[in-house]
């Protein structure tokens, strides 16, 4: 099983917040590519995503279109446990919620 977890972050209204996405494999399962969507509320918009060390060590690339992120490579090197990516979000000037949920959906790993 491949587990991806979204870290916690904090920021101020109208500012930005960055969170790490960590990847961990269990039962010996590993992946060479992974994609996901950020399920965002109106309080957050995606500003940027950069590869984390686990993806960099595996020589992977990143594609971001809207809220869809894909980590891939032309190699068959497995992505090891660790930080898969770091995402930065813009926080709305007047957010509806004090604690803004952030979820990833439609995750597919190969």
PDB file of C-alpha atoms in Angstrom:
ATOM      1  CA  UNK A   1       0.000   0.000   0.000  1.00  0.00           C
ATOM      2  CA  UNK A   2       1.186   3.521  -0.790  1.00  0.00           C
ATOM      3  CA  UNK A   3       0.247   6.165   1.776  1.00  0.00           C
ATOM      4  CA  UNK A   4       0.349   9.901   1.077  1.00  0.00           C
ATOM      5  CA  UNK A   5      -0.236  12.325   3.932  1.00  0.00           C
ATOM      6  CA  UNK A   6      -0.774  16.080   3.849  1.00  0.00           C
ATOM      7  CA  UNK A   7       1.102  17.969   6.563  1.00  0.00           C
ATOM      8  CA  UNK A   8      -0.218  20.791   8.704  1.00  0.00           C
ATOM      9  CA  UNK A   9       0.504  24.442   8.120  1.00  0.00           C
ATOM     10  CA  UNK A  10      -0.532  27.842   9.336  1.00  0.00           C
ATOM     11  CA  UNK A  11      -0.727  31.263   7.781  1.00  0.00           C
ATOM     12  CA  UNK A  12      -2.504  34.580   7.922  1.00  0.00           C
ATOM     13  CA  UNK A  13      -5.433  35.952   5.955  1.00  0.00           C
ATOM     14  CA  UNK A  14      -4.329  37.047   2.524  1.00  0.00           C
ATOM     15  CA  UNK A  15      -0.983  35.282   2.980  1.00  0.00           C
ATOM     16  CA  UNK A  16       0.402  31.916   1.984  1.00  0.00           C
ATOM     17  CA  UNK A  17       0.825  28.552   3.646  1.00  0.00           C
ATOM     18  CA  UNK A  18       3.103  25.683   2.628  1.00  0.00           C
ATOM     19  CA  UNK A  19       2.583  22.020   3.471  1.00  0.00           C
ATOM     20  CA  UNK A  20       4.568  18.890   2.756  1.00  0.00           C
ATOM     21  CA  UNK A  21       3.076  15.792   1.179  1.00  0.00           C
ATOM     22  CA  UNK A  22       4.840  12.726   2.510  1.00  0.00           C
ATOM     23  CA  UNK A  23       4.831   9.316   0.899  1.00  0.00           C
ATOM     24  CA  UNK A  24       5.331   5.990   2.637  1.00  0.00           C
ATOM     25  CA  UNK A  25       5.122   2.443   1.358  1.00  0.00           C
ATOM     26  CA  UNK A  26       3.931  -0.524   3.379  1.00  0.00           C
ATOM     27  CA  UNK A  27       4.080  -4.231   2.692  1.00  0.00           C
ATOM     28  CA  UNK A  28       6.941  -3.692   0.227  1.00  0.00           C
ATOM     29  CA  UNK A  29       4.742  -1.799  -2.235  1.00  0.00           C
ATOM     30  CA  UNK A  30       6.470   0.986  -4.152  1.00  0.00           C
ATOM     31  CA  UNK A  31       5.513   3.301  -6.982  1.00  0.00           C
ATOM     32  CA  UNK A  32       7.374   4.936  -9.844  1.00  0.00           C
ATOM     33  CA  UNK A  33       4.713   7.563 -10.608  1.00  0.00           C
ATOM     34  CA  UNK A  34       1.804   9.122  -8.739  1.00  0.00           C
ATOM     35  CA  UNK A  35      -0.923  11.645  -9.458  1.00  0.00           C
ATOM     36  CA  UNK A  36      -3.497  13.413  -7.309  1.00  0.00           C
ATOM     37  CA  UNK A  37      -5.905  16.350  -7.211  1.00  0.00           C
ATOM     38  CA  UNK A  38      -6.035  18.940  -4.467  1.00  0.00           C
ATOM     39  CA  UNK A  39      -9.631  19.260  -3.255  1.00  0.00           C
ATOM     40  CA  UNK A  40      -9.693  22.941  -2.337  1.00  0.00           C
ATOM     41  CA  UNK A  41     -12.283  25.170  -0.727  1.00  0.00           C
ATOM     42  CA  UNK A  42     -12.829  28.786  -1.770  1.00  0.00           C
ATOM     43  CA  UNK A  43     -10.475  29.748   1.081  1.00  0.00           C
ATOM     44  CA  UNK A  44      -7.388  28.310  -0.687  1.00  0.00           C
ATOM     45  CA  UNK A  45      -5.938  28.524  -4.174  1.00  0.00           C
ATOM     46  CA  UNK A  46      -2.888  26.627  -5.347  1.00  0.00           C
ATOM     47  CA  UNK A  47       0.157  28.890  -5.769  1.00  0.00           C
ATOM     48  CA  UNK A  48       2.920  26.371  -6.481  1.00  0.00           C
ATOM     49  CA  UNK A  49       4.113  22.793  -6.075  1.00  0.00           C
ATOM     50  CA  UNK A  50       7.753  21.692  -6.012  1.00  0.00           C
ATOM     51  CA  UNK A  51       9.247  18.224  -5.825  1.00  0.00           C
ATOM     52  CA  UNK A  52      10.346  16.923  -2.463  1.00  0.00           C
ATOM     53  CA  UNK A  53      13.529  14.996  -1.750  1.00  0.00           C
ATOM     54  CA  UNK A  54      11.936  11.544  -2.228  1.00  0.00           C
ATOM     55  CA  UNK A  55      10.955  12.437  -5.810  1.00  0.00           C
ATOM     56  CA  UNK A  56      14.213  14.256  -6.565  1.00  0.00           C
ATOM     57  CA  UNK A  57      16.339  11.286  -5.439  1.00  0.00           C
ATOM     58  CA  UNK A  58      14.275   9.054  -7.760  1.00  0.00           C
ATOM     59  CA  UNK A  59      14.922  11.486 -10.669  1.00  0.00           C
ATOM     60  CA  UNK A  60      11.245  12.323 -11.149  1.00  0.00           C
ATOM     61  CA  UNK A  61       9.606  15.311 -12.826  1.00  0.00           C
ATOM     62  CA  UNK A  62       6.490  17.249 -11.874  1.00  0.00           C
ATOM     63  CA  UNK A  63       3.525  18.383 -13.954  1.00  0.00           C
ATOM     64  CA  UNK A  64       0.863  20.669 -12.488  1.00  0.00           C
ATOM     65  CA  UNK A  65      -2.304  21.616 -14.362  1.00  0.00           C
ATOM     66  CA  UNK A  66      -4.900  23.409 -12.277  1.00  0.00           C
ATOM     67  CA  UNK A  67      -5.223  21.300  -9.114  1.00  0.00           C
ATOM     68  CA  UNK A  68      -3.924  18.113 -10.803  1.00  0.00           C
ATOM     69  CA  UNK A  69      -0.367  17.107  -9.913  1.00  0.00           C
ATOM     70  CA  UNK A  70       1.627  14.290 -11.499  1.00  0.00           C
ATOM     71  CA  UNK A  71       5.041  13.069 -10.367  1.00  0.00           C
ATOM     72  CA  UNK A  72       6.566  10.902 -13.090  1.00  0.00           C
ATOM     73  CA  UNK A  73       9.778   9.893 -14.795  1.00  0.00           C
ATOM     74  CA  UNK A  74      11.100   8.065 -17.810  1.00  0.00           C
ATOM     75  CA  UNK A  75      12.901   5.700 -15.448  1.00  0.00           C
ATOM     76  CA  UNK A  76      11.595   2.818 -13.341  1.00  0.00           C
ATOM     77  CA  UNK A  77      13.215   4.060 -10.133  1.00  0.00           C
ATOM     78  CA  UNK A  78      10.804   3.703  -7.212  1.00  0.00           C
ATOM     79  CA  UNK A  79       9.939   6.770  -5.162  1.00  0.00           C
ATOM     80  CA  UNK A  80      11.199   6.132  -1.647  1.00  0.00           C
ATOM     81  CA  UNK A  81       9.617   7.147   1.639  1.00  0.00           C
ATOM     82  CA  UNK A  82       9.878  10.818   2.533  1.00  0.00           C
ATOM     83  CA  UNK A  83       8.716  14.178   1.257  1.00  0.00           C
ATOM     84  CA  UNK A  84       7.075  13.738  -2.127  1.00  0.00           C
ATOM     85  CA  UNK A  85       6.250  17.403  -2.749  1.00  0.00           C
ATOM     86  CA  UNK A  86       5.770  20.768  -1.071  1.00  0.00           C
ATOM     87  CA  UNK A  87       2.652  22.722  -1.995  1.00  0.00           C
ATOM     88  CA  UNK A  88       2.101  26.412  -1.356  1.00  0.00           C
ATOM     89  CA  UNK A  89      -1.386  27.881  -1.231  1.00  0.00           C
ATOM     90  CA  UNK A  90      -2.789  31.399  -1.212  1.00  0.00           C
ATOM     91  CA  UNK A  91      -5.147  32.016   1.701  1.00  0.00           C
ATOM     92  CA  UNK A  92      -8.226  34.124   0.948  1.00  0.00           C
ATOM     93  CA  UNK A  93      -8.267  37.655   2.358  1.00  0.00           C
ATOM     94  CA  UNK A  94     -11.491  36.856   4.219  1.00  0.00           C
ATOM     95  CA  UNK A  95     -11.620  33.089   4.657  1.00  0.00           C
ATOM     96  CA  UNK A  96     -14.883  31.496   5.691  1.00  0.00           C
ATOM     97  CA  UNK A  97     -13.212  28.985   8.009  1.00  0.00           C
ATOM     98  CA  UNK A  98     -10.630  29.460  10.745  1.00  0.00           C
ATOM     99  CA  UNK A  99      -9.272  25.959  10.102  1.00  0.00           C
ATOM    100  CA  UNK A 100      -9.221  25.308   6.380  1.00  0.00           C
ATOM    101  CA  UNK A 101      -9.357  21.650   5.345  1.00  0.00           C
ATOM    102  CA  UNK A 102      -7.042  20.430   2.606  1.00  0.00           C
ATOM    103  CA  UNK A 103      -7.544  17.046   1.018  1.00  0.00           C
ATOM    104  CA  UNK A 104      -6.101  15.136  -1.896  1.00  0.00           C
ATOM    105  CA  UNK A 105      -8.427  13.091  -4.073  1.00  0.00           C
ATOM    106  CA  UNK A 106      -8.287  10.890  -7.139  1.00  0.00           C
ATOM    107  CA  UNK A 107      -4.855   9.561  -6.211  1.00  0.00           C
ATOM    108  CA  UNK A 108      -3.419   6.987  -8.602  1.00  0.00           C
ATOM    109  CA  UNK A 109      -0.010   5.378  -8.223  1.00  0.00           C
ATOM    110  CA  UNK A 110       1.841   3.040 -10.549  1.00  0.00           C
TER     111      UNK A 110
END
